[in-house]
C-alpha positions as a Markdown table, in Angstrom:
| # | Residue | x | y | z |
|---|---|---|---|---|
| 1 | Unk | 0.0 | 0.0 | 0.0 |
| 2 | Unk | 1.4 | 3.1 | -1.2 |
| 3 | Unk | 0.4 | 6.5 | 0.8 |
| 4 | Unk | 0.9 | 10.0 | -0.6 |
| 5 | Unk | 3.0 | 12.4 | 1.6 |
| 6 | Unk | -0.4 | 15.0 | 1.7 |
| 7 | Unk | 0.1 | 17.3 | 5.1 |
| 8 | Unk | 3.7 | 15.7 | 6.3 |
| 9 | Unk | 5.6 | 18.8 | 6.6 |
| 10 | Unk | 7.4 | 21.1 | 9.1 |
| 11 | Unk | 4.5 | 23.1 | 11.3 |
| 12 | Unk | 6.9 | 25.9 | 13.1 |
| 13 | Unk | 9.0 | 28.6 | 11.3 |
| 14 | Unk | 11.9 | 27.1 | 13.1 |
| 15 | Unk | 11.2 | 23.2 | 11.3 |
| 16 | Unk | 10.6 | 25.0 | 8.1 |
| 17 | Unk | 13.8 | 26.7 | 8.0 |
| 18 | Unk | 15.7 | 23.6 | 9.2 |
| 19 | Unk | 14.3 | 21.8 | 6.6 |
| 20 | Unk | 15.5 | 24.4 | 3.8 |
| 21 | Unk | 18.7 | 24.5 | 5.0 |
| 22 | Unk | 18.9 | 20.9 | 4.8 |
| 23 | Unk | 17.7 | 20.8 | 0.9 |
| 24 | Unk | 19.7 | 23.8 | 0.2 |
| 25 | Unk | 22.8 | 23.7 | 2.6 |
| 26 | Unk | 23.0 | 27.4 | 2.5 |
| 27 | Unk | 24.4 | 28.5 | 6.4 |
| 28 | Unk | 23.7 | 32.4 | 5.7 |
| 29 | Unk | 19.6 | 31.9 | 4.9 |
| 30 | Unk | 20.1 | 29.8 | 8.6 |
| 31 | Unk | 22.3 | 32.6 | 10.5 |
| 32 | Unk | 19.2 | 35.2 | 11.6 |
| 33 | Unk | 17.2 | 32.1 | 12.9 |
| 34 | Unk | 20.2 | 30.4 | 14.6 |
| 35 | Unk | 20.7 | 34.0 | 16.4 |
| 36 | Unk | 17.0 | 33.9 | 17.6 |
| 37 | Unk | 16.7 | 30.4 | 18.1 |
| 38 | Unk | 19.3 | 27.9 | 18.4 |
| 39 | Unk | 17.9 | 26.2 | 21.1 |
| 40 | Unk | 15.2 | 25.4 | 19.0 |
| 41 | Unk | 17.3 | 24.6 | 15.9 |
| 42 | Unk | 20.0 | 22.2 | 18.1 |
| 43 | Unk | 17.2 | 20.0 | 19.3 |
| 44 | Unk | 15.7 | 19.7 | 15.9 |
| 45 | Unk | 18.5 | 19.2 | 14.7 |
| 46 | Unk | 19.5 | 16.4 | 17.1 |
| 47 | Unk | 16.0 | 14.8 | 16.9 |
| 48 | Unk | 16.4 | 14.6 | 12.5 |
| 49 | Unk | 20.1 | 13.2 | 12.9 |
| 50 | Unk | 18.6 | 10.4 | 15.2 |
| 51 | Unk | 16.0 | 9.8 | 12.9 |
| 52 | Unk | 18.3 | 9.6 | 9.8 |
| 53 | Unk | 20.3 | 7.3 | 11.5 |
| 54 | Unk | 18.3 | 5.0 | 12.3 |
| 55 | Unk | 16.5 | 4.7 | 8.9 |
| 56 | Unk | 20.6 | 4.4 | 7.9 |
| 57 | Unk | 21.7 | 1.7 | 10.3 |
| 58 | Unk | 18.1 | -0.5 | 11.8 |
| 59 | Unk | 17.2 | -1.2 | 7.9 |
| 60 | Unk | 18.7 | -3.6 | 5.4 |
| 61 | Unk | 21.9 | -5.2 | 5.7 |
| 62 | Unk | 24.1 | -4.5 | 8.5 |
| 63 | Unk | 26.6 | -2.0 | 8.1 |
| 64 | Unk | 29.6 | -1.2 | 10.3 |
| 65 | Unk | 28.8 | 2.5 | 11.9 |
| 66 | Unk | 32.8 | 3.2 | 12.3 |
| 67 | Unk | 33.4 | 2.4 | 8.6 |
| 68 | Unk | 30.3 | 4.3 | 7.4 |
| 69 | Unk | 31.8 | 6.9 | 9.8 |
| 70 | Unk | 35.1 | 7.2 | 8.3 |
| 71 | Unk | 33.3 | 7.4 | 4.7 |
| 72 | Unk | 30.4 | 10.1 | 5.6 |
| 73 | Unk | 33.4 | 12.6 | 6.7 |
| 74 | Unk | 35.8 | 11.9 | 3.5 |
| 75 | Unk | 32.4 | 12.0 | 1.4 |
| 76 | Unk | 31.5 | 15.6 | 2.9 |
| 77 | Unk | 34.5 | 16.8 | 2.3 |
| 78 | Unk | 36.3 | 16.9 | 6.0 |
| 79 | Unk | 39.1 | 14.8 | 7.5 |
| 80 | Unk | 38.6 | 11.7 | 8.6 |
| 81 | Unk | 41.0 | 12.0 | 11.6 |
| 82 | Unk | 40.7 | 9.2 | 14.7 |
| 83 | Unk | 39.6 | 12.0 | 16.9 |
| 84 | Unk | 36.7 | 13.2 | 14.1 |
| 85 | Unk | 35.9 | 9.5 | 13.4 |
| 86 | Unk | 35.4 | 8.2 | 16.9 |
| 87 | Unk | 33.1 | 11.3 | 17.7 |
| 88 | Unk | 31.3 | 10.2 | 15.1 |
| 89 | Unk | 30.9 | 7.0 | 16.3 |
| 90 | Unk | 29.6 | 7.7 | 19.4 |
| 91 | Unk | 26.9 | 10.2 | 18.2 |
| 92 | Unk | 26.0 | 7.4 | 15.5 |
| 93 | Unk | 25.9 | 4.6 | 18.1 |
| 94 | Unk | 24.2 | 7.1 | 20.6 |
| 95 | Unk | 21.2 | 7.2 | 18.3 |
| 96 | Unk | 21.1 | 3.5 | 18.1 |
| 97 | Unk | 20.9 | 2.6 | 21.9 |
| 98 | Unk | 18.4 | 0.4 | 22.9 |
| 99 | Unk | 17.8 | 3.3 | 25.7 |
| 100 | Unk | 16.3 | 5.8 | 22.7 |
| 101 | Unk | 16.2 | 8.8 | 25.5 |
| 102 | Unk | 20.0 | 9.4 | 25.1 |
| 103 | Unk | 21.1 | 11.9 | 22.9 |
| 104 | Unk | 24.3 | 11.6 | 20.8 |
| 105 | Unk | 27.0 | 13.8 | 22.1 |
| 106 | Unk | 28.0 | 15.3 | 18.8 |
| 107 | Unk | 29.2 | 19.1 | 17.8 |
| 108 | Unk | 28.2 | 20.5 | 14.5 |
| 109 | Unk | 31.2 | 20.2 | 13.0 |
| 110 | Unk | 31.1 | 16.4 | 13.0 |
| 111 | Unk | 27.3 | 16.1 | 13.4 |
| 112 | Unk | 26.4 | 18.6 | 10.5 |
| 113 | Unk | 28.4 | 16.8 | 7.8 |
| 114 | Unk | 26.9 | 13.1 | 8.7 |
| 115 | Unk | 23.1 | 14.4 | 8.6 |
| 116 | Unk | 23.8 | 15.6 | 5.6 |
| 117 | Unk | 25.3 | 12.3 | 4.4 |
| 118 | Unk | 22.8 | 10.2 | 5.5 |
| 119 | Unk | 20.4 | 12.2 | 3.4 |
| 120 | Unk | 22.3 | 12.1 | 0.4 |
| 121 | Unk | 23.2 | 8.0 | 0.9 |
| 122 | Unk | 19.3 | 7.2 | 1.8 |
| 123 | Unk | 18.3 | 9.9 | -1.5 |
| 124 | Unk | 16.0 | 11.8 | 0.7 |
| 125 | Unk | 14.5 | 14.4 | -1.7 |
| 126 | Unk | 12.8 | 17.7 | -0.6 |
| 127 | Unk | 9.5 | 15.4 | 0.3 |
| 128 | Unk | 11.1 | 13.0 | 2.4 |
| 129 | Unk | 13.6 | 15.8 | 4.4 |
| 130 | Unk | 10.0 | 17.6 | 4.9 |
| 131 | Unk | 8.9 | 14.4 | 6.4 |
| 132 | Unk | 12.4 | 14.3 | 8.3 |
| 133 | Unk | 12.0 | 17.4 | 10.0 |
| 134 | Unk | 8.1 | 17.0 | 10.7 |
| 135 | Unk | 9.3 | 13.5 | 12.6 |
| 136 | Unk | 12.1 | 15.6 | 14.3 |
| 137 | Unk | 9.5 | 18.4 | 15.2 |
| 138 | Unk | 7.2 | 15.4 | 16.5 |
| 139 | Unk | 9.8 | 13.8 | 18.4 |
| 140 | Unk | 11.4 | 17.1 | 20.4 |
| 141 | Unk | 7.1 | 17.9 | 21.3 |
| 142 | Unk | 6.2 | 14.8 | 22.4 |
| 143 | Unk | 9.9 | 13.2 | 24.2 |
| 144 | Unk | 10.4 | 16.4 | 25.7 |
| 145 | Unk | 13.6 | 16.8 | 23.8 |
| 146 | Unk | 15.8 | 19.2 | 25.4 |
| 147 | Unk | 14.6 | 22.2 | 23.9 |
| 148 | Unk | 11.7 | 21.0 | 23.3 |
| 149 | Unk | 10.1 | 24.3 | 25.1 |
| 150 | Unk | 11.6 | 26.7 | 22.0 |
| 151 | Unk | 10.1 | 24.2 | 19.6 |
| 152 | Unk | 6.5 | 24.9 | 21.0 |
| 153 | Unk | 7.1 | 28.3 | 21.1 |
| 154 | Unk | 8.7 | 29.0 | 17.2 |
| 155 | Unk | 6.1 | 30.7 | 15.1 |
| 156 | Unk | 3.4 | 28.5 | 13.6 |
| 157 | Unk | 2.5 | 28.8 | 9.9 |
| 158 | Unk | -1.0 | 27.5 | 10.2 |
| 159 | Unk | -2.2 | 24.1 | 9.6 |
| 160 | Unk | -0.6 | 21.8 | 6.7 |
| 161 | Unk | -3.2 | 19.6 | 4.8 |
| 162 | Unk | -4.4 | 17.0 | 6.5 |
| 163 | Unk | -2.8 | 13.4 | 5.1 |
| 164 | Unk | -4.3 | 9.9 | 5.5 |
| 165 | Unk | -4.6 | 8.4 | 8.6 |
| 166 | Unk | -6.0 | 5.0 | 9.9 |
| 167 | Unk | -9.1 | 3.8 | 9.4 |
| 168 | Unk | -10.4 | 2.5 | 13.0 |
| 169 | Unk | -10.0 | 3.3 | 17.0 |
| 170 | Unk | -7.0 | 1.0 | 17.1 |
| 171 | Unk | -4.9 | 2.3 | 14.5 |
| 172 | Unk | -5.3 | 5.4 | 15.7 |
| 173 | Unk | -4.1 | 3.9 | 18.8 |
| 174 | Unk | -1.3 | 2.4 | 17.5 |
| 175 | Unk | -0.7 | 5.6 | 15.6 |
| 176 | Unk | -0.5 | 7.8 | 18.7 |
| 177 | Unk | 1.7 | 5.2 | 20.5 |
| 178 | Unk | 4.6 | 4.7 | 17.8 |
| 179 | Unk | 4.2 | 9.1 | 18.2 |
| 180 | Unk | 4.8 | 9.2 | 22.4 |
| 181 | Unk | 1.1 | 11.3 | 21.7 |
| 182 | Unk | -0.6 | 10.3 | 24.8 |
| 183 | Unk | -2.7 | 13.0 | 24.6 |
| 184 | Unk | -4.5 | 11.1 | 21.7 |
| 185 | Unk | -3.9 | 8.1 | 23.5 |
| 186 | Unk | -5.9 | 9.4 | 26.2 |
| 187 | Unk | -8.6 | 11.2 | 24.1 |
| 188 | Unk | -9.6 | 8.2 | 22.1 |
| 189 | Unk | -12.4 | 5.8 | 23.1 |
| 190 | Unk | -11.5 | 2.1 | 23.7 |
| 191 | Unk | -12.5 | 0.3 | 20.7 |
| 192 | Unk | -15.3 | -1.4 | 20.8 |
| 193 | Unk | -13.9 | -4.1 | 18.4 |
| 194 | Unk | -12.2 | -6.8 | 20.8 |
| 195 | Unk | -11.3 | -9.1 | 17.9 |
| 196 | Unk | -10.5 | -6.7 | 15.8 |
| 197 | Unk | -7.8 | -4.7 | 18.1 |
| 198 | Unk | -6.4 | -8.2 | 18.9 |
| 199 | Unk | -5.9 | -8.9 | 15.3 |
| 200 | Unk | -5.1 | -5.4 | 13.9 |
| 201 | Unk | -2.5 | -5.4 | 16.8 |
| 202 | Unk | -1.1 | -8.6 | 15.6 |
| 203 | Unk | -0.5 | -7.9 | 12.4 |
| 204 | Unk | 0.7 | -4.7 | 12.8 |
| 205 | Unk | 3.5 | -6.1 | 15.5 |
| 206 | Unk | 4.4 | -8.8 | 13.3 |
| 207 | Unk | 5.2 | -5.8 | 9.8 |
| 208 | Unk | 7.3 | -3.9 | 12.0 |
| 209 | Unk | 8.9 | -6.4 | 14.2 |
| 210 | Unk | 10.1 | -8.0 | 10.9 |
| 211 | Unk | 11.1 | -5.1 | 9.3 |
| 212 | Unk | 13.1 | -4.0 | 12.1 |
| 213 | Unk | 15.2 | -7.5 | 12.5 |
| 214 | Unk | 15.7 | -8.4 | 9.0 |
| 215 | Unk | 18.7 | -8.5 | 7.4 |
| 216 | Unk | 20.7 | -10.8 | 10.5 |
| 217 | Unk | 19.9 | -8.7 | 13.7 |
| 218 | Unk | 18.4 | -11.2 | 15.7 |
| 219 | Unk | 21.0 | -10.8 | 18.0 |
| 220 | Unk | 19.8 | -7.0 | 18.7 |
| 221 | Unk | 16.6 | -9.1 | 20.2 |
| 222 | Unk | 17.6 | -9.3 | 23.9 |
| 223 | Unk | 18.7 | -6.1 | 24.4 |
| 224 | Unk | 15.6 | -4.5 | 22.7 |
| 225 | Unk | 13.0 | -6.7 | 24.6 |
| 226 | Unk | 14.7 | -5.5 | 27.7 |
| 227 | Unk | 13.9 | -2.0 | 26.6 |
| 228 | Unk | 10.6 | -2.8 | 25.8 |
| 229 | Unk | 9.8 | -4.2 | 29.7 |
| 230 | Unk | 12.2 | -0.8 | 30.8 |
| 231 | Unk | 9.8 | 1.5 | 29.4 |
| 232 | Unk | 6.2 | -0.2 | 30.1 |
| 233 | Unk | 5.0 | 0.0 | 33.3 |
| 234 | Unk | 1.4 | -0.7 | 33.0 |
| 235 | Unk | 0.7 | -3.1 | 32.9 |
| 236 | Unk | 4.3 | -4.8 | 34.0 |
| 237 | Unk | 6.0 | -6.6 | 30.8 |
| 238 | Unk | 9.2 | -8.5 | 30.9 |
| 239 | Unk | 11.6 | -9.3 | 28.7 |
| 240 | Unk | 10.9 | -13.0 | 28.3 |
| 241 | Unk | 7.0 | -11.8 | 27.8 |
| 242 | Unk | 8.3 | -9.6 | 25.1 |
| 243 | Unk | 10.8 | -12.0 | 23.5 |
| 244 | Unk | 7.7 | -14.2 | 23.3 |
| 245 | Unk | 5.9 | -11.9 | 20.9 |
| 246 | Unk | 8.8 | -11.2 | 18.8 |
| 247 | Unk | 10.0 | -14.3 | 18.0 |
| 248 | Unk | 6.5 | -15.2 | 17.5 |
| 249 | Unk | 5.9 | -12.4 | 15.3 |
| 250 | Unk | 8.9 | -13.8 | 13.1 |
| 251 | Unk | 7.8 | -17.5 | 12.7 |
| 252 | Unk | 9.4 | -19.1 | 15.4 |
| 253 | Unk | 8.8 | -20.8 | 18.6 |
| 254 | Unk | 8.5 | -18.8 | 21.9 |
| 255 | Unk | 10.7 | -20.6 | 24.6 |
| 256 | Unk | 8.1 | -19.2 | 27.6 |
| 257 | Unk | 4.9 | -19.5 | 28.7 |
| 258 | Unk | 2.6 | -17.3 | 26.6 |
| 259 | Unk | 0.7 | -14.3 | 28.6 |
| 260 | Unk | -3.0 | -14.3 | 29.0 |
| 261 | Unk | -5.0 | -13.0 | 25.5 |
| 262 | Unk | -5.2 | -8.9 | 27.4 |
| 263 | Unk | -1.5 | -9.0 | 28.6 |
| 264 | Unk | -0.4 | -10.4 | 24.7 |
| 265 | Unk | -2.2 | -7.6 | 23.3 |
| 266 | Unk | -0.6 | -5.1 | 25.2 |
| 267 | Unk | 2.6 | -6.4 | 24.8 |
| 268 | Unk | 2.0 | -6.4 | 21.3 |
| 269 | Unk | 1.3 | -2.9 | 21.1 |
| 270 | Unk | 4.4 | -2.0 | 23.7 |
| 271 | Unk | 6.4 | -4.1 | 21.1 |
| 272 | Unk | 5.3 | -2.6 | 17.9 |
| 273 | Unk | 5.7 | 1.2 | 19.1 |
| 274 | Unk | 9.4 | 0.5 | 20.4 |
| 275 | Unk | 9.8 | -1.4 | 17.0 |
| 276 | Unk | 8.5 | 1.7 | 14.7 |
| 277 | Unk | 10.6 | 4.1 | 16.7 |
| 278 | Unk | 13.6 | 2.0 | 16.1 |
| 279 | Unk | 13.3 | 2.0 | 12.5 |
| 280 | Unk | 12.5 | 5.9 | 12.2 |
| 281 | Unk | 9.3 | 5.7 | 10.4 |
| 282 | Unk | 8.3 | 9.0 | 8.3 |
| 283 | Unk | 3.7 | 9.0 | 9.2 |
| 284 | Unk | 3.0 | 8.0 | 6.0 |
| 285 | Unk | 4.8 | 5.0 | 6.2 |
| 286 | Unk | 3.9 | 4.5 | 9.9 |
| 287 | Unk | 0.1 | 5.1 | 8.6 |
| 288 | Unk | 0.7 | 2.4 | 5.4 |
| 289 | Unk | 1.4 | 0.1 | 8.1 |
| 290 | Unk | -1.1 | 0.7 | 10.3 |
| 291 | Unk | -3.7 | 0.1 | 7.1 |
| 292 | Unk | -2.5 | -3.0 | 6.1 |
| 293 | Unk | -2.9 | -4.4 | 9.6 |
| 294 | Unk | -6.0 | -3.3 | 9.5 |
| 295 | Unk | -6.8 | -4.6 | 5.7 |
| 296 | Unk | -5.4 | -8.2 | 7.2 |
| 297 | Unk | -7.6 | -8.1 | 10.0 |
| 298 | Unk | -10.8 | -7.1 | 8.2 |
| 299 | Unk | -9.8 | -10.1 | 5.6 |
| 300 | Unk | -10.0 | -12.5 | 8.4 |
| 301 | Unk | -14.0 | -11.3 | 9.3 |
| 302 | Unk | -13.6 | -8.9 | 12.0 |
| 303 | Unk | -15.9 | -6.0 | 12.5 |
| 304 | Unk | -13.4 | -2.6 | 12.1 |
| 305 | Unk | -14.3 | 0.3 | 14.4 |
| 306 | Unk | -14.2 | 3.7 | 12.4 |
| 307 | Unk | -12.0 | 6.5 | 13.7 |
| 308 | Unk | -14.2 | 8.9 | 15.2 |
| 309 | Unk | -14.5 | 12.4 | 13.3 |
| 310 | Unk | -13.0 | 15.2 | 13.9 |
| 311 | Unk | -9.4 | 14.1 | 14.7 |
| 312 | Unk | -9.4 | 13.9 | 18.3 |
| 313 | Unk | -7.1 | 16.9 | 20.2 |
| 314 | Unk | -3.9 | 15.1 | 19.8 |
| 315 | Unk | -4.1 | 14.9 | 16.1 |
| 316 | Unk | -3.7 | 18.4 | 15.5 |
| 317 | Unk | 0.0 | 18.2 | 16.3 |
């Protein structure tokens, strides 16, 4: 399922000029902002290279970050000294923690010159770097970045067209949780549809779980089941309860005792949100998803549950 890229764009001044400096790469249209707000422009900045990154480095075959390192700087024109490469390193391998609230301890020297080559490598076009910067926006709002503060208060440019979305309660639920939006989390009604969220969720956890561990990374599993228990609390999920559902999710057989038919949804849901923010999704992607698992779960004869209209608060970010 294809979706269009309708409403995914920068909504402050600040995102908007971020994003035209990184399609156009000239400092002096950045300067004025940077004076007023680089606060602002630091943390979205931060937020787009740990996005990048992991689109770079969680997809496809696995790549070794110090070699890409070494590569990105000579590509960008700057030396690839041990100090410049191991800095580097750590801001790359920073962004791919299993403990996502970490930020990569990189200066613009280095960090600049990588974001720009992970566009260029990945082919980002003006569209997609729209859709970098709206994520990065998204991000710094909703993980209270630091700086996430300046971000809320850049100038707003109204309202971009509204894109597609999901179809029923869950996916918007599952929307909203791959987002850290628990204000729409909150706002939404519990879906009606108990088959249906059990299978929507399902499906939905099994595309991005094995999206995010193709290409040989099972053995990333254990470390990022252990994140998954670290950051749900309620209700409690551990890491052999999580384990479960991934290795179920990619054909093979769970070596524990499988939770009760509640606690495997919610796992489910706790799994495919830490999966999807892994892998860096741009929405429309994140929203293709989410409509296939719906499309599969409707195919198998359950009742879907519209999304309610209007948009609920949360969906106005």
């Amino acid at each position: 399922m294809v979706i269009e890229a309708a409403g995914e764009r920068p909504t402050t001044s600040v995102g908007r000029s971020v994003a035209r400096y990184l399609q156009q790469r000239r400092l002096p249209n950045l300067v004025p902002l940077l004076l007023r707000n680089q606060r602002a422009i630091d943390s979205l900045g931060t937020q787009a290279f740990v996005i990048a990154a992991r689109r770079k480095f969680r997809r496809g075959p696995v790549e070794p970050v110090e070699a890409y390192a070494t590569e990105a700087l000579r590509r960008t024109g700057n030396a690839a000294t041990p100090a410049a490469v191991a800095e580097g390193v750590r801001a790359l391998n920073a962004c791919l923690d299993p403990d996502g609230s970490r930020q990569p301890p990189v200066s613009r020297s280095i960090g600049g010159p990588l974001l720009f080559d992970l566009i260029d490598v990945q082919h980002m076009d003006g569209t997609d770097i729209d859709a970098l910067v709206a994520a990065a926006e998204h991000r710094v709002r909703h993980t209270r970045s630091p700086g996430y503060r300046a971000v809320l208060r850049a100038r707003r440019g109204g309202t971009p067209p509204a894109g597609p979305r999901p179809r029923s309660i869950v996916g918007a639920q599952l929307r909203a949780l791959a987002r850290y939006d628990i204000d729409t989390v909150q706002a939404l009604p519990d879906d009606p549809s108990y088959d249906f969220v059990l299978a929507a969720a399902a499906h939905a956890c099994e595309a991005a779980v094995r999206e995010r561990f193709g290409g040989g990374r099972h053995d990333e599993i254990p470390a990022f089941c252990r994140e998954v228990s670290r950051r749900q609390q309620v209700p409690a999920i551990t890491p052999n309860e999580a384990l479960n559902v991934v290795l179920d999710a990619l054909g093979e057989t769970a070596p524990y005792e499988a939770a009760d038919q509640d606690l495997q949804a919610q796992i489910r849901l706790a799994v495919f949100a830490r999966a999807v923010d892994d892998l860096g999704l741009f929405d429309r992607e994140l929203v293709s998803l989410i409509r296939s698992a719906e499309d599969a779960a409707e195919a198998e004869g359950h009742a879907l549950s519209p999304w309610p209209s209007p948009p609920s608060p949360g969906e106005s970010h």
